[in-house]
Short mmCIF file of C-alpha atoms in Angstrom, two decimals:
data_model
loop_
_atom_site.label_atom_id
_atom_site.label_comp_id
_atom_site.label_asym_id
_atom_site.label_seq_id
_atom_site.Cartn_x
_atom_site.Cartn_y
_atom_site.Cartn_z
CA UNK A 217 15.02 7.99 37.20
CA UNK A 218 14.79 5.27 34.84
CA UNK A 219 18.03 4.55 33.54
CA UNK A 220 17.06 2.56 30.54
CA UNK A 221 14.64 5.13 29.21
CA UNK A 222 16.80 7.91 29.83
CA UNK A 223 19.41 6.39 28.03
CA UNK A 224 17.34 5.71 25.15
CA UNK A 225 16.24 9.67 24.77
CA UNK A 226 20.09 10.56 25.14
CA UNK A 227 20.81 8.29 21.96
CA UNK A 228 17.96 9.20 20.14
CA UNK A 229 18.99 12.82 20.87
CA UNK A 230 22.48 12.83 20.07
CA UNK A 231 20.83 10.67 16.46
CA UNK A 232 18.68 13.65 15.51
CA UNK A 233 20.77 16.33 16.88
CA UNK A 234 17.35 18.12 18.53
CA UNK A 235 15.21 17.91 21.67
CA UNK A 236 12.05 18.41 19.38
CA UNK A 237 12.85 15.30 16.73
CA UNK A 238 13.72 13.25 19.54
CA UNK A 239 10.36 13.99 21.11
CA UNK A 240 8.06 13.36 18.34
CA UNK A 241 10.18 10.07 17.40
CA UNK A 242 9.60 9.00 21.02
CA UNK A 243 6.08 10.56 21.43
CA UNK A 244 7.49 12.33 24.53
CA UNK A 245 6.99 16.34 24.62
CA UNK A 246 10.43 18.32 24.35
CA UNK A 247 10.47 19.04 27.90
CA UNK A 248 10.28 15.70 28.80
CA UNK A 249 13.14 14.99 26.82
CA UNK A 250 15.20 17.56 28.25
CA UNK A 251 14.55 16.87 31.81
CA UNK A 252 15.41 12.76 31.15
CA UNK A 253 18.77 14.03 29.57
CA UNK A 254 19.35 16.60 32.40
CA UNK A 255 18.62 13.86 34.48
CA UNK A 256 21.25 11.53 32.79
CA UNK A 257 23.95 13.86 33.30
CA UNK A 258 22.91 14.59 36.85
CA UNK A 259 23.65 11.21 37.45
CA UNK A 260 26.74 10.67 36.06
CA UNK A 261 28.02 13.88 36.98
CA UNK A 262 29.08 15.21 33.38
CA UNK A 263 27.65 17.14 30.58
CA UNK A 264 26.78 14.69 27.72
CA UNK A 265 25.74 17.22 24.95
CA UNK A 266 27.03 19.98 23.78
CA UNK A 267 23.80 22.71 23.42
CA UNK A 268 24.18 25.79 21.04
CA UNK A 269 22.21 27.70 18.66
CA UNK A 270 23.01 25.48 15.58
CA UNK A 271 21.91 21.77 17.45
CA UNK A 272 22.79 19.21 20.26
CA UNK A 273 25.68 17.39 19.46
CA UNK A 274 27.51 15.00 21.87
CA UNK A 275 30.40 15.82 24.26
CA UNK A 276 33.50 13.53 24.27
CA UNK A 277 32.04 11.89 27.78
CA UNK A 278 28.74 11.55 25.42
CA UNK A 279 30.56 9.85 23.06
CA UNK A 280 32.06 7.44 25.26
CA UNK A 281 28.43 6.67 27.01
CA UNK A 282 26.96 6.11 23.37
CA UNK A 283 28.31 2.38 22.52
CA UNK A 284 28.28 1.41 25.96
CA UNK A 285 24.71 2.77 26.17
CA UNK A 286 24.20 1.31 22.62
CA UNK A 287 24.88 -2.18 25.00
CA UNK A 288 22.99 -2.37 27.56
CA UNK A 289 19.73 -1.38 25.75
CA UNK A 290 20.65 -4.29 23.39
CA UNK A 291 20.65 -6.19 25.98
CA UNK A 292 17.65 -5.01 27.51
CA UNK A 293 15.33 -5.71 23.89
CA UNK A 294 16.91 -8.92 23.71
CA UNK A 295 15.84 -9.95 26.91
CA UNK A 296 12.30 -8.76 26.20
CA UNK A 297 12.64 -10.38 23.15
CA UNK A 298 13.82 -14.04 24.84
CA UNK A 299 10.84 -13.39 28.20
CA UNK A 300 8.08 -12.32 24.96
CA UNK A 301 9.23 -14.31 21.66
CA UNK A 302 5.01 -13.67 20.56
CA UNK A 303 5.88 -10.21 20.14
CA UNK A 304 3.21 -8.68 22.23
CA UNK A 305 5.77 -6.68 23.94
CA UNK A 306 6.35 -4.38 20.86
CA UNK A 307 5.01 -0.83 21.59
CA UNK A 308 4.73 2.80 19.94
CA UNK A 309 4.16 4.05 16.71
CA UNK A 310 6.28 3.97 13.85
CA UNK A 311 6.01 6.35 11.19
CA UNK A 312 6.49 5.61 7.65
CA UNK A 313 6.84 7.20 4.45
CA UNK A 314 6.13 5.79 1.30
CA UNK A 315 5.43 5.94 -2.46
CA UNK A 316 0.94 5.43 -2.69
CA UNK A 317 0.88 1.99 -4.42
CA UNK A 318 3.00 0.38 -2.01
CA UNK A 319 0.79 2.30 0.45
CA UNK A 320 -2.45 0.84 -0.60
CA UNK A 321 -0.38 -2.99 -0.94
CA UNK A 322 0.68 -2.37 2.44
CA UNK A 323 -2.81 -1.27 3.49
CA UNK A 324 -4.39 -4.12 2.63
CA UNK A 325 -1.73 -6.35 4.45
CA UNK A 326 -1.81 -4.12 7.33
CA UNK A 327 -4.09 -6.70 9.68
CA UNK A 328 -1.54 -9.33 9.86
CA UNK A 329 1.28 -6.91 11.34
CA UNK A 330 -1.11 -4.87 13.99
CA UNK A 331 -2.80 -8.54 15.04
CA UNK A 332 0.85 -9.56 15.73
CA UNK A 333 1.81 -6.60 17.63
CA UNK A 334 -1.27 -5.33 19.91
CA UNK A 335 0.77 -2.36 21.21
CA UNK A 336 2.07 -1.46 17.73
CA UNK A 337 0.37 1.93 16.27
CA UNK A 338 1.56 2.84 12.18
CA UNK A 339 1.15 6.48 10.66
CA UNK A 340 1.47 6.34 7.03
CA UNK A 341 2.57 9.31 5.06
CA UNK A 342 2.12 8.87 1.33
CA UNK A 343 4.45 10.27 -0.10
CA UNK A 344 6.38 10.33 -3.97
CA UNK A 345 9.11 12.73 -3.16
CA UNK A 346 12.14 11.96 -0.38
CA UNK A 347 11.40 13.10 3.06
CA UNK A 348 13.32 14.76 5.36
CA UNK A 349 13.29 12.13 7.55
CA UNK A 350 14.63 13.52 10.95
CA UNK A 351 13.27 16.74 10.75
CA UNK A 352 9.72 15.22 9.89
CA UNK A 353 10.30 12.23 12.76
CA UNK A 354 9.94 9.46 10.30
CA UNK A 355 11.04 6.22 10.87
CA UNK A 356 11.34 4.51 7.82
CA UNK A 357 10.39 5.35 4.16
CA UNK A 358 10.42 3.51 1.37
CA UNK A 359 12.24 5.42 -1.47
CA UNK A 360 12.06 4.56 -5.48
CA UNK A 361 15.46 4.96 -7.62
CA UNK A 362 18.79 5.62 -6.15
CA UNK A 363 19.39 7.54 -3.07
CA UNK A 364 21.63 10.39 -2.79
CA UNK A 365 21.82 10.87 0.57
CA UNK A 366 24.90 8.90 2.00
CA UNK A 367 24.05 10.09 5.65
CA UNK A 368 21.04 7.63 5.70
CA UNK A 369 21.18 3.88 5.80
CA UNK A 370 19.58 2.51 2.70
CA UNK A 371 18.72 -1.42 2.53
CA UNK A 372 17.57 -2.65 -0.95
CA UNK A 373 14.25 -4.81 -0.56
CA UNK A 374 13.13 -5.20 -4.48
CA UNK A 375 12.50 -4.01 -7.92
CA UNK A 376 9.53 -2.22 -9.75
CA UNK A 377 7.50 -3.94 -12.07
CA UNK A 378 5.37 -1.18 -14.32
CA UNK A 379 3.21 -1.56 -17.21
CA UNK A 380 2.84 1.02 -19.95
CA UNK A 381 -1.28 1.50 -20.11
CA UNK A 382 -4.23 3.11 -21.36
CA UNK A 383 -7.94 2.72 -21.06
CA UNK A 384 -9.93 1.05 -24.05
CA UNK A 385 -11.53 4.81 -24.93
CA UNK A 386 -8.16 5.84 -25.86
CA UNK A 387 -7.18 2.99 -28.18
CA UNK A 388 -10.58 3.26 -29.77
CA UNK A 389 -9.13 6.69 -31.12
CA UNK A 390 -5.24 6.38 -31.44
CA UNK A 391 -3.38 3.45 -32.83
CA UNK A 392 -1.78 1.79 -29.83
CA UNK A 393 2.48 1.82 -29.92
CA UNK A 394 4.25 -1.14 -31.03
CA UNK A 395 7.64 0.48 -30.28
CA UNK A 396 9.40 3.08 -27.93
CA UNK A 397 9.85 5.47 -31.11
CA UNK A 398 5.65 5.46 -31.49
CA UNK A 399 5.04 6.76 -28.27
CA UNK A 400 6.09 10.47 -29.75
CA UNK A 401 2.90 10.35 -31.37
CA UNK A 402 0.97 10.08 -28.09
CA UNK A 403 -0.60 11.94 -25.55
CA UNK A 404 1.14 11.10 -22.71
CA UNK A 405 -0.02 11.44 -18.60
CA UNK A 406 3.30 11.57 -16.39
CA UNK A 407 3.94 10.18 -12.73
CA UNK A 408 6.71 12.22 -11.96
CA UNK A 409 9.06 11.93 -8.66
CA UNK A 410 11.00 14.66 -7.42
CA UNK A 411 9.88 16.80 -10.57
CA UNK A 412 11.74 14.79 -12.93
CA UNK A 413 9.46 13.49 -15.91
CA UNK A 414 10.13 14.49 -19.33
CA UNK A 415 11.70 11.24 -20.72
CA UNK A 416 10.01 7.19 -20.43
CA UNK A 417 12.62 4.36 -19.80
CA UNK A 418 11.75 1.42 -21.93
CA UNK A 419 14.00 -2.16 -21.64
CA UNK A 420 14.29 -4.10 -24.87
CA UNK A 421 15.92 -7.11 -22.86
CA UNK A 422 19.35 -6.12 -23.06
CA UNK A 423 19.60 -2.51 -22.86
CA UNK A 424 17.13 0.49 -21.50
CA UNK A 425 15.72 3.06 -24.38
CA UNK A 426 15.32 6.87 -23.06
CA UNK A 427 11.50 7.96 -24.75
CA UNK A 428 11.82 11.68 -24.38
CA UNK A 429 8.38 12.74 -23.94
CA UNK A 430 5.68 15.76 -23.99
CA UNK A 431 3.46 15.02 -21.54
CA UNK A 432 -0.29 16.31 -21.64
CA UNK A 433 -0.47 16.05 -18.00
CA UNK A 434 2.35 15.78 -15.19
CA UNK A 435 1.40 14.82 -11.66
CA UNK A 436 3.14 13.60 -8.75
CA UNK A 437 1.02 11.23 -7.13
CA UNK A 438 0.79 7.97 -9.10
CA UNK A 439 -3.12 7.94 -8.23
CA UNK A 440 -4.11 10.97 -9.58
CA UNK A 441 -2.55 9.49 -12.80
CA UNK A 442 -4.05 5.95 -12.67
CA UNK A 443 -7.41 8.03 -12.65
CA UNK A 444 -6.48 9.88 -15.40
CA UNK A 445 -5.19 6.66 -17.37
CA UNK A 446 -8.64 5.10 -16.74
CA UNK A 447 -10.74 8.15 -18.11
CA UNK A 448 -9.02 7.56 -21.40
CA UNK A 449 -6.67 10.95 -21.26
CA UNK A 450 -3.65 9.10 -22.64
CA UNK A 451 -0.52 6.58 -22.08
CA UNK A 452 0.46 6.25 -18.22
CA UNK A 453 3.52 3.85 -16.81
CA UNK A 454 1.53 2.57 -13.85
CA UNK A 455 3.22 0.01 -10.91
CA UNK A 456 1.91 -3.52 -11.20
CA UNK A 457 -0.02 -3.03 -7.46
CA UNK A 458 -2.32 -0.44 -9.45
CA UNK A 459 -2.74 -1.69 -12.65
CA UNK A 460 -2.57 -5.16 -12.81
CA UNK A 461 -6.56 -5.37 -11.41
CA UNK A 462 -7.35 -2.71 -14.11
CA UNK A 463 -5.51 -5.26 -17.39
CA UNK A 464 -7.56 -7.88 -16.11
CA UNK A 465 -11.04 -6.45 -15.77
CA UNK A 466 -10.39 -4.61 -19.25
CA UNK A 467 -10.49 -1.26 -17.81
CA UNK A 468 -7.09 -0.45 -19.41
CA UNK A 469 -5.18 -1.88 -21.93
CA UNK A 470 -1.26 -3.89 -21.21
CA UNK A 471 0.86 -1.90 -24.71
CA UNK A 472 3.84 -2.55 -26.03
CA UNK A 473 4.69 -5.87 -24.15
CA UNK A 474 7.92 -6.84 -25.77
CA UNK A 475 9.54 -2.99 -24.25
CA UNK A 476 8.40 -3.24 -20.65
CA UNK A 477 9.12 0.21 -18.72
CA UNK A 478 12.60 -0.29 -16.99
CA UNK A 479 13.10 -1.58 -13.64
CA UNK A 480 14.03 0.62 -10.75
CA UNK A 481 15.68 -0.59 -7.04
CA UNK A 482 13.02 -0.26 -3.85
CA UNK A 483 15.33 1.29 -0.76
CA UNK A 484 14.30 1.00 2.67
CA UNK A 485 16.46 4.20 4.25
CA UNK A 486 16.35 5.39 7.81
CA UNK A 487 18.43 7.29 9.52
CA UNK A 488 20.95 5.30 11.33
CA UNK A 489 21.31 1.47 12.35
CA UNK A 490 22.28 2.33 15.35
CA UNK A 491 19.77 1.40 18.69
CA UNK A 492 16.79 0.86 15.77
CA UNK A 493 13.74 0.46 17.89
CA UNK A 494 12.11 -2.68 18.16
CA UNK A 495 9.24 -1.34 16.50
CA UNK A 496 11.00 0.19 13.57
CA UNK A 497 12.50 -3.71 13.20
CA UNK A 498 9.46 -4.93 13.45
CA UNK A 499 8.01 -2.78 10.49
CA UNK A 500 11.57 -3.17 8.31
CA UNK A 501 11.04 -6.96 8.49
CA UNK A 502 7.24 -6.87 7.31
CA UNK A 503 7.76 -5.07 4.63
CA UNK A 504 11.16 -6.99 3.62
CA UNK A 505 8.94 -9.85 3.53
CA UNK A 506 5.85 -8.29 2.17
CA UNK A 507 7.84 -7.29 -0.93
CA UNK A 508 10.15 -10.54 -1.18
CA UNK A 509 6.66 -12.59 -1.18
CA UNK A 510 6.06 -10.46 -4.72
CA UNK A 511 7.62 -12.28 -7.70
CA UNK A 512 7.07 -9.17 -9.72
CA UNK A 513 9.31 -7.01 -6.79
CA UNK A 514 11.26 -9.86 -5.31
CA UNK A 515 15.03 -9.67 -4.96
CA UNK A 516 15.31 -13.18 -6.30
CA UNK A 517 13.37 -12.07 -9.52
CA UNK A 518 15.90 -11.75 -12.10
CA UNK A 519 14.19 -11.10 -15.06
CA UNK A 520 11.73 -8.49 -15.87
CA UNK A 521 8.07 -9.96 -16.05
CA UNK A 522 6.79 -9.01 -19.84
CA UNK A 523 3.99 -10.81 -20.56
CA UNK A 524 0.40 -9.88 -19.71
CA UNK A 525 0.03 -10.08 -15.91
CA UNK A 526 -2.47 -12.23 -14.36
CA UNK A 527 -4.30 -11.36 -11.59
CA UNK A 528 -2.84 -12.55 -8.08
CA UNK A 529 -4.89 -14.37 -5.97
CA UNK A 530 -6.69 -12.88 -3.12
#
């Protein structure tokens, strides 16, 4: 048996509370998960988890073995960490969820991270809703607004920048807003998360305006809607990563620059900082940094950019 990687199922076990998420999150099958933990206890000569019909849960001997075990495989990255400082050593997938602009940012950064890390393998799930995270195996996800869940770890990384848009065709037709109360007079075409998406958040520098809204169309993926902005349908609040290419080739139109769309926190969550996988650390710090290196997400931007973007350099 090996120890280390039987101790590493048991805590990823007793994490998820089930055979089957502790499986996919290790890309072992469930059988080989149970045998390692069977294993375990064979060894030690104790029952570590408690099995019923409602989940896994540890024992009191389990709980003992978890810090200790949380230890030793501490230990174990750090010394693969001090023999391999290139980071070749870090292996497995790592699967994150995320909101599709920061997918397609991350995307195109993607190269650096995987020419770091050989042995690394990513699975994105695009996604604009919050994930069940140990049910669906994820690793990470990268959630937009607060987050309700206090079970889950949740590390702010930045802030939203969005512009309020529309393409050319539609101004040719509609007087464009000057202020939040003009927008009533507007078609609007709504990115909405979690199925909320009936009122606009507008900052006028010192406090956020509520916009309650009608909108002609209501989507949850933020692409669908940048589409939709771009064939002239209406107003959209699009993220910076989507629409600041658009503003500068003309294809839509920066409005109402003095009441930028209000700001909203960027979470990492996962589900527990306990015996985080190399891998998942590996991913957390990219994107920390990948976001940080974004004045118009950054932590250490302060203000909320207003003017007409320019277009970042390749």
């Amino acid at each position: 048996m090996d120890i280390v990687s039987a101790l590493r199922t048991f805590l990823r076990v007793a994490e998820t509370g089930s055979f089957s998420a502790a499986a996919a999150d290790l890309n072992l099958t469930q059988p080989a998960v149970s045998r390692q933990v069977a294993a375990l206890e064979k060894h030690f000569n104790t029952r570590l988890l408690h099995r019923t019909t409602s989940g896994l849960s540890p024992t009191a001997e389990g709980e003992r073995v978890l810090p200790i075990a949380l230890r030793i495989l501490g230990n174990v990255d750090d010394l693969g960490d001090a023999l391999c400082p290139d980071g070749t050593r870090t292996s497995g997938k790592v699967k994150l969820a995320l909101p599709a602009p920061l997918g397609l940012l991350l995307s195109d950064r993607l190269v650096d991270l995987l020419s770091a890390h050989p042995n690394l393998s990513l699975e994105l799930a695009f996604r604009e809703q919050a994930s069940a995270l140990i049910e669906e195996g994820i690793d990470l996800e990268v959630r937009i607004g607060a987050v309700a869940d206090s079970s889950l770890i949740c590390r702010r990384i930045g802030w939203t920048t969005a512009f309020l848009v529309a393409a050319p065709s539609y101004i040719a037709r509609r007087s464009p807003p000057k202020v939040p109360a003009d927008i009533s007079a507007h078609d609007c075409i709504c990115y909405a998360r979690g199925g909320h998406g009936r009122a606009w958040l507008f900052s006028d520098g010192s406090e956020d305006i509520a916009v309650p809204i009608s909108p002609r169309l209501v989507a949850d993926n933020a692409l669908s809607i940048h589409r939709a902005a771009l064939a002239g349908a209406g107003l959209a609040i699009l993220s910076h990563i989507i629409a600041v290419p658009d503003i500068y080739a003309g294809r839509l139109i920066h409005l109402m620059e003095d009441f930028p769309p209000a700001r909203l926190p960027i979470y990492l969550v996962y589900p527990s900082r306990r015996n985080i996988p190399q891998r998942v650390k590996i991913v957390l710090d990219f994107l920390t940094a990948l976001i940080d290196a974004d004045p118009s997400m950054s932590e250490r931007t302060t203000t909320t950019p207003c003017e007409t973007p320019h277009m970042p350099a390749a």
